[in-house]
Amino acid sequence: MTKIKITIPLMIIASILVITATSYSPNDVRAEFSIPEISGSISIPEVSDDYSAKAQIALSVAMAVSENSVENGKAMWGKLDVAQGFLVYTIGVLANDDIFHKVVVDAGTGEPLYVSEGVSKDDWKHSKHSDGESHKKWKDHYANLTPEEREIKKQQWGEVKDAFFALSLDERAKMIMYFMSMKVQFESLTDEERDAKKLEMKLMMEALLPLSVEEKTLKLREFINSL
């Protein structure tokens, strides 16, 4: 239990970032991102729980490749995955005007195997595959605010995104990898522990949002340096 008490507050900070990132990435719009046939350098005949040791490039390298594959792109999330029997990194890249791209990078050579067409935020928000329930929860969370206050909240969340992108690729990759590992730990908590941490996350979110972009970036960098 001691380990959980130490690491969960850190995970909450990372969770804030992921919530923001996923609000800008259509993770549920799978139809728009059907990957064509690819051929990678590392074959994974049977998917196991842990194939990370087989990757020959780091997540930060795959994120850099993805950014170079999309004009004015910024890598916002990524994960090691198996696609069509090959070990790859799947990277979400946000370009100008909230245009989202999905990039598949060979985990052995670093070669970009697939770059999706861009999908605008407006398009995926109205897609039949989009997560309408999450959007409803967001509206319900700020239901008591005036329209002007809600606009301020939207701006503040956008600044969290800007703060995240102000980090270096290595810093962003480190945060993403940490969050992925802590997600497993969070799922092992009891319902009561989860509810307590959700409340803690809500309070921390409200404390983070009013900060300037520079202050938000500093907080995120402090978190990364604490890992």
Tab-separated table of C-alpha atoms in Angstrom:
chain	number	residue	atom	x	y	z
A	1	MET	CA	0.000	0.000	0.000
A	2	THR	CA	2.913	2.385	0.637
A	3	LYS	CA	3.973	2.228	-2.987
A	4	ILE	CA	0.457	3.084	-4.126
A	5	LYS	CA	0.313	6.112	-1.850
A	6	ILE	CA	3.557	7.417	-3.321
A	7	THR	CA	2.906	6.827	-6.983
A	8	ILE	CA	-0.797	7.496	-7.423
A	9	PRO	CA	-0.559	11.303	-6.984
A	10	LEU	CA	2.069	11.326	-9.725
A	11	MET	CA	-0.180	9.224	-11.898
A	12	ILE	CA	-2.973	11.712	-11.361
A	13	ILE	CA	-0.842	14.464	-12.907
A	14	ALA	CA	-0.157	12.238	-15.892
A	15	SER	CA	-3.848	11.372	-16.077
A	16	ILE	CA	-4.711	15.049	-16.399
A	17	LEU	CA	-2.479	15.228	-19.445
A	18	VAL	CA	-3.917	12.108	-21.001
A	19	ILE	CA	-7.478	13.349	-20.500
A	20	THR	CA	-6.507	16.522	-22.320
A	21	ALA	CA	-4.675	14.657	-25.064
A	22	THR	CA	-7.508	12.249	-25.720
A	23	SER	CA	-9.935	15.150	-26.011
A	24	TYR	CA	-7.873	16.133	-29.043
A	25	SER	CA	-7.472	12.645	-30.528
A	26	PRO	CA	-10.188	10.417	-31.980
A	27	ASN	CA	-9.162	7.163	-30.310
A	28	ASP	CA	-12.583	5.661	-30.946
A	29	VAL	CA	-12.828	6.650	-34.596
A	30	ARG	CA	-11.419	3.352	-35.792
A	31	ALA	CA	-13.148	3.230	-39.161
A	32	GLU	CA	-11.253	6.287	-40.379
A	33	PHE	CA	-7.911	4.647	-39.577
A	34	SER	CA	-8.035	1.209	-41.165
A	35	ILE	CA	-4.362	0.363	-41.685
A	36	PRO	CA	-3.523	-1.003	-45.149
A	37	GLU	CA	-1.251	-4.012	-45.513
A	38	ILE	CA	2.153	-3.366	-43.960
A	39	SER	CA	5.424	-5.287	-43.693
A	40	GLY	CA	7.555	-4.713	-40.606
A	41	SER	CA	11.010	-5.863	-39.578
A	42	ILE	CA	10.097	-7.601	-36.299
A	43	SER	CA	7.635	-10.458	-36.572
A	44	ILE	CA	5.465	-11.298	-33.557
A	45	PRO	CA	3.757	-14.615	-34.346
A	46	GLU	CA	2.012	-14.777	-30.967
A	47	VAL	CA	1.025	-11.674	-29.041
A	48	SER	CA	2.261	-11.868	-25.452
A	49	ASP	CA	1.709	-9.609	-22.483
A	50	ASP	CA	5.201	-8.123	-22.753
A	51	TYR	CA	7.003	-7.741	-26.050
A	52	SER	CA	8.719	-4.454	-25.175
A	53	ALA	CA	12.139	-6.117	-25.029
A	54	LYS	CA	11.896	-6.847	-28.746
A	55	ALA	CA	11.643	-3.177	-29.743
A	56	GLN	CA	14.896	-1.795	-31.147
A	57	ILE	CA	13.985	1.894	-31.003
A	58	ALA	CA	12.615	3.966	-28.135
A	59	LEU	CA	9.172	5.543	-28.035
A	60	SER	CA	10.767	8.993	-28.274
A	61	VAL	CA	12.436	7.988	-31.557
A	62	ALA	CA	9.123	6.752	-32.970
A	63	MET	CA	7.493	10.016	-31.895
A	64	ALA	CA	10.212	11.997	-33.684
A	65	VAL	CA	9.695	9.932	-36.855
A	66	SER	CA	5.961	10.584	-36.621
A	67	GLU	CA	6.418	14.322	-36.239
A	68	ASN	CA	8.703	14.344	-39.275
A	69	SER	CA	6.026	12.458	-41.223
A	70	VAL	CA	3.298	15.057	-40.631
A	71	GLU	CA	3.782	18.704	-41.533
A	72	ASN	CA	3.756	20.844	-38.384
A	73	GLY	CA	2.851	17.718	-36.421
A	74	LYS	CA	3.249	17.186	-32.687
A	75	ALA	CA	3.224	13.662	-31.235
A	76	MET	CA	0.741	13.567	-28.372
A	77	TRP	CA	0.520	9.897	-27.452
A	78	GLY	CA	2.026	6.601	-28.475
A	79	LYS	CA	2.240	2.942	-27.613
A	80	LEU	CA	4.083	-0.205	-28.615
A	81	ASP	CA	1.674	-2.476	-30.438
A	82	VAL	CA	1.368	-5.441	-32.771
A	83	ALA	CA	-0.217	-4.763	-36.156
A	84	GLN	CA	-0.675	-7.498	-38.737
A	85	GLY	CA	1.866	-9.654	-36.910
A	86	PHE	CA	4.593	-6.984	-36.768
A	87	LEU	CA	5.903	-4.987	-33.820
A	88	VAL	CA	5.169	-1.285	-34.329
A	89	TYR	CA	4.642	1.959	-32.506
A	90	THR	CA	1.261	3.584	-33.010
A	91	ILE	CA	1.571	7.337	-32.586
A	92	GLY	CA	-1.123	10.015	-32.459
A	93	VAL	CA	-0.003	13.261	-34.089
A	94	LEU	CA	-1.818	16.584	-33.931
A	95	ALA	CA	-1.129	19.095	-36.705
A	96	ASN	CA	-2.262	22.671	-37.211
A	97	ASP	CA	-5.960	23.469	-36.829
A	98	ASP	CA	-6.562	20.352	-34.703
A	99	ILE	CA	-6.024	17.937	-37.596
A	100	PHE	CA	-5.285	14.474	-36.244
A	101	HIS	CA	-3.109	11.822	-37.895
A	102	LYS	CA	-2.284	8.278	-36.906
A	103	VAL	CA	1.257	7.135	-37.716
A	104	VAL	CA	2.529	3.544	-37.568
A	105	VAL	CA	6.298	3.241	-37.118
A	106	ASP	CA	8.386	0.073	-37.446
A	107	ALA	CA	9.711	-0.757	-33.956
A	108	GLY	CA	12.892	-2.166	-35.469
A	109	THR	CA	13.990	0.189	-38.231
A	110	GLY	CA	12.118	3.358	-37.295
A	111	GLU	CA	10.569	3.490	-40.752
A	112	PRO	CA	7.096	5.035	-41.003
A	113	LEU	CA	4.875	2.243	-42.305
A	114	TYR	CA	1.621	4.184	-42.466
A	115	VAL	CA	0.517	7.792	-42.145
A	116	SER	CA	-3.223	8.350	-42.099
A	117	GLU	CA	-5.065	11.137	-43.813
A	118	GLY	CA	-5.870	14.001	-41.489
A	119	VAL	CA	-9.155	14.040	-39.621
A	120	SER	CA	-10.373	17.331	-38.179
A	121	LYS	CA	-11.612	17.582	-34.630
A	122	ASP	CA	-15.057	18.655	-35.832
A	123	ASP	CA	-15.279	15.575	-38.056
A	124	TRP	CA	-14.433	13.070	-35.364
A	125	LYS	CA	-16.625	14.777	-32.748
A	126	HIS	CA	-19.645	14.152	-34.989
A	127	SER	CA	-18.559	10.695	-36.141
A	128	LYS	CA	-20.823	7.782	-35.291
A	129	HIS	CA	-17.718	6.166	-33.777
A	130	SER	CA	-16.917	9.082	-31.472
A	131	ASP	CA	-17.230	8.848	-27.716
A	132	GLY	CA	-20.413	10.819	-27.120
A	133	GLU	CA	-20.592	9.610	-23.535
A	134	SER	CA	-17.270	11.264	-22.684
A	135	HIS	CA	-18.459	14.517	-24.261
A	136	LYS	CA	-21.667	14.328	-22.193
A	137	LYS	CA	-19.671	13.777	-18.991
A	138	TRP	CA	-17.560	16.825	-19.805
A	139	LYS	CA	-20.686	18.961	-20.281
A	140	ASP	CA	-22.274	17.590	-17.101
A	141	HIS	CA	-19.104	18.320	-15.122
A	142	TYR	CA	-19.367	22.018	-16.011
A	143	ALA	CA	-23.172	22.187	-16.136
A	144	ASN	CA	-23.365	24.807	-13.380
A	145	LEU	CA	-21.042	27.226	-15.164
A	146	THR	CA	-22.137	30.091	-17.368
A	147	PRO	CA	-21.302	29.895	-21.098
A	148	GLU	CA	-18.516	32.410	-20.507
A	149	GLU	CA	-17.060	30.325	-17.670
A	150	ARG	CA	-17.197	27.180	-19.809
A	151	GLU	CA	-15.262	28.979	-22.540
A	152	ILE	CA	-12.594	29.850	-19.987
A	153	LYS	CA	-12.368	26.181	-18.970
A	154	LYS	CA	-11.986	25.147	-22.604
A	155	GLN	CA	-9.209	27.681	-23.027
A	156	GLN	CA	-7.480	26.410	-19.890
A	157	TRP	CA	-7.622	22.817	-21.118
A	158	GLY	CA	-6.168	23.973	-24.416
A	159	GLU	CA	-3.316	25.538	-22.469
A	160	VAL	CA	-2.610	22.176	-20.811
A	161	LYS	CA	-2.174	20.795	-24.318
A	162	ASP	CA	0.159	23.675	-25.161
A	163	ALA	CA	2.157	23.014	-21.988
A	164	PHE	CA	2.484	19.349	-22.913
A	165	PHE	CA	3.745	20.217	-26.389
A	166	ALA	CA	6.249	22.643	-24.856
A	167	LEU	CA	8.009	19.616	-23.362
A	168	SER	CA	10.759	17.874	-25.295
A	169	LEU	CA	10.064	14.626	-27.133
A	170	ASP	CA	11.994	12.690	-24.497
A	171	GLU	CA	9.965	14.323	-21.727
A	172	ARG	CA	6.659	13.598	-23.445
A	173	ALA	CA	7.682	9.999	-24.095
A	174	LYS	CA	8.741	9.512	-20.486
A	175	MET	CA	5.403	10.811	-19.226
A	176	ILE	CA	3.423	8.616	-21.607
A	177	MET	CA	5.384	5.499	-20.640
A	178	TYR	CA	4.942	6.250	-16.953
A	179	PHE	CA	1.214	6.725	-17.320
A	180	MET	CA	0.862	3.427	-19.164
A	181	SER	CA	2.632	1.572	-16.355
A	182	MET	CA	0.632	3.333	-13.647
A	183	LYS	CA	-2.648	2.594	-15.404
A	184	VAL	CA	-2.228	-1.080	-14.494
A	185	GLN	CA	-1.628	-0.153	-10.873
A	186	PHE	CA	-4.742	2.039	-10.795
A	187	GLU	CA	-6.878	-0.816	-12.095
A	188	SER	CA	-5.753	-2.960	-9.147
A	189	LEU	CA	-7.269	-0.574	-6.585
A	190	THR	CA	-10.570	-1.186	-4.851
A	191	ASP	CA	-13.642	0.825	-5.832
A	192	GLU	CA	-13.259	2.955	-2.706
A	193	GLU	CA	-9.609	3.688	-3.482
A	194	ARG	CA	-10.484	4.577	-7.068
A	195	ASP	CA	-13.221	6.969	-5.951
A	196	ALA	CA	-10.808	8.638	-3.539
A	197	LYS	CA	-8.198	9.059	-6.256
A	198	LYS	CA	-10.769	10.395	-8.717
A	199	LEU	CA	-11.734	13.061	-6.196
A	200	GLU	CA	-8.070	13.853	-5.658
A	201	MET	CA	-7.610	14.130	-9.412
A	202	LYS	CA	-10.567	16.509	-9.691
A	203	LEU	CA	-9.094	18.802	-7.046
A	204	MET	CA	-5.670	18.725	-8.681
A	205	MET	CA	-7.190	19.521	-12.059
A	206	GLU	CA	-8.899	22.580	-10.675
A	207	ALA	CA	-5.604	23.723	-9.142
A	208	LEU	CA	-3.664	23.217	-12.384
A	209	LEU	CA	-6.070	24.820	-14.845
A	210	PRO	CA	-5.801	28.497	-13.752
A	211	LEU	CA	-1.996	28.495	-14.103
A	212	SER	CA	-0.322	30.121	-17.077
A	213	VAL	CA	1.059	27.962	-19.878
A	214	GLU	CA	4.578	28.534	-18.541
A	215	GLU	CA	3.535	27.529	-15.021
A	216	LYS	CA	1.717	24.456	-16.332
A	217	THR	CA	4.820	23.454	-18.296
A	218	LEU	CA	6.964	23.901	-15.191
A	219	LYS	CA	4.621	21.702	-13.141
A	220	LEU	CA	4.724	18.984	-15.786
A	221	ARG	CA	8.510	19.182	-16.013
A	222	GLU	CA	8.792	18.942	-12.224
A	223	PHE	CA	6.644	15.822	-12.350
A	224	ILE	CA	8.812	14.245	-15.051
A	225	ASN	CA	12.017	15.035	-13.168
A	226	SER	CA	10.556	13.364	-10.079
A	227	LEU	CA	10.216	10.015	-11.842
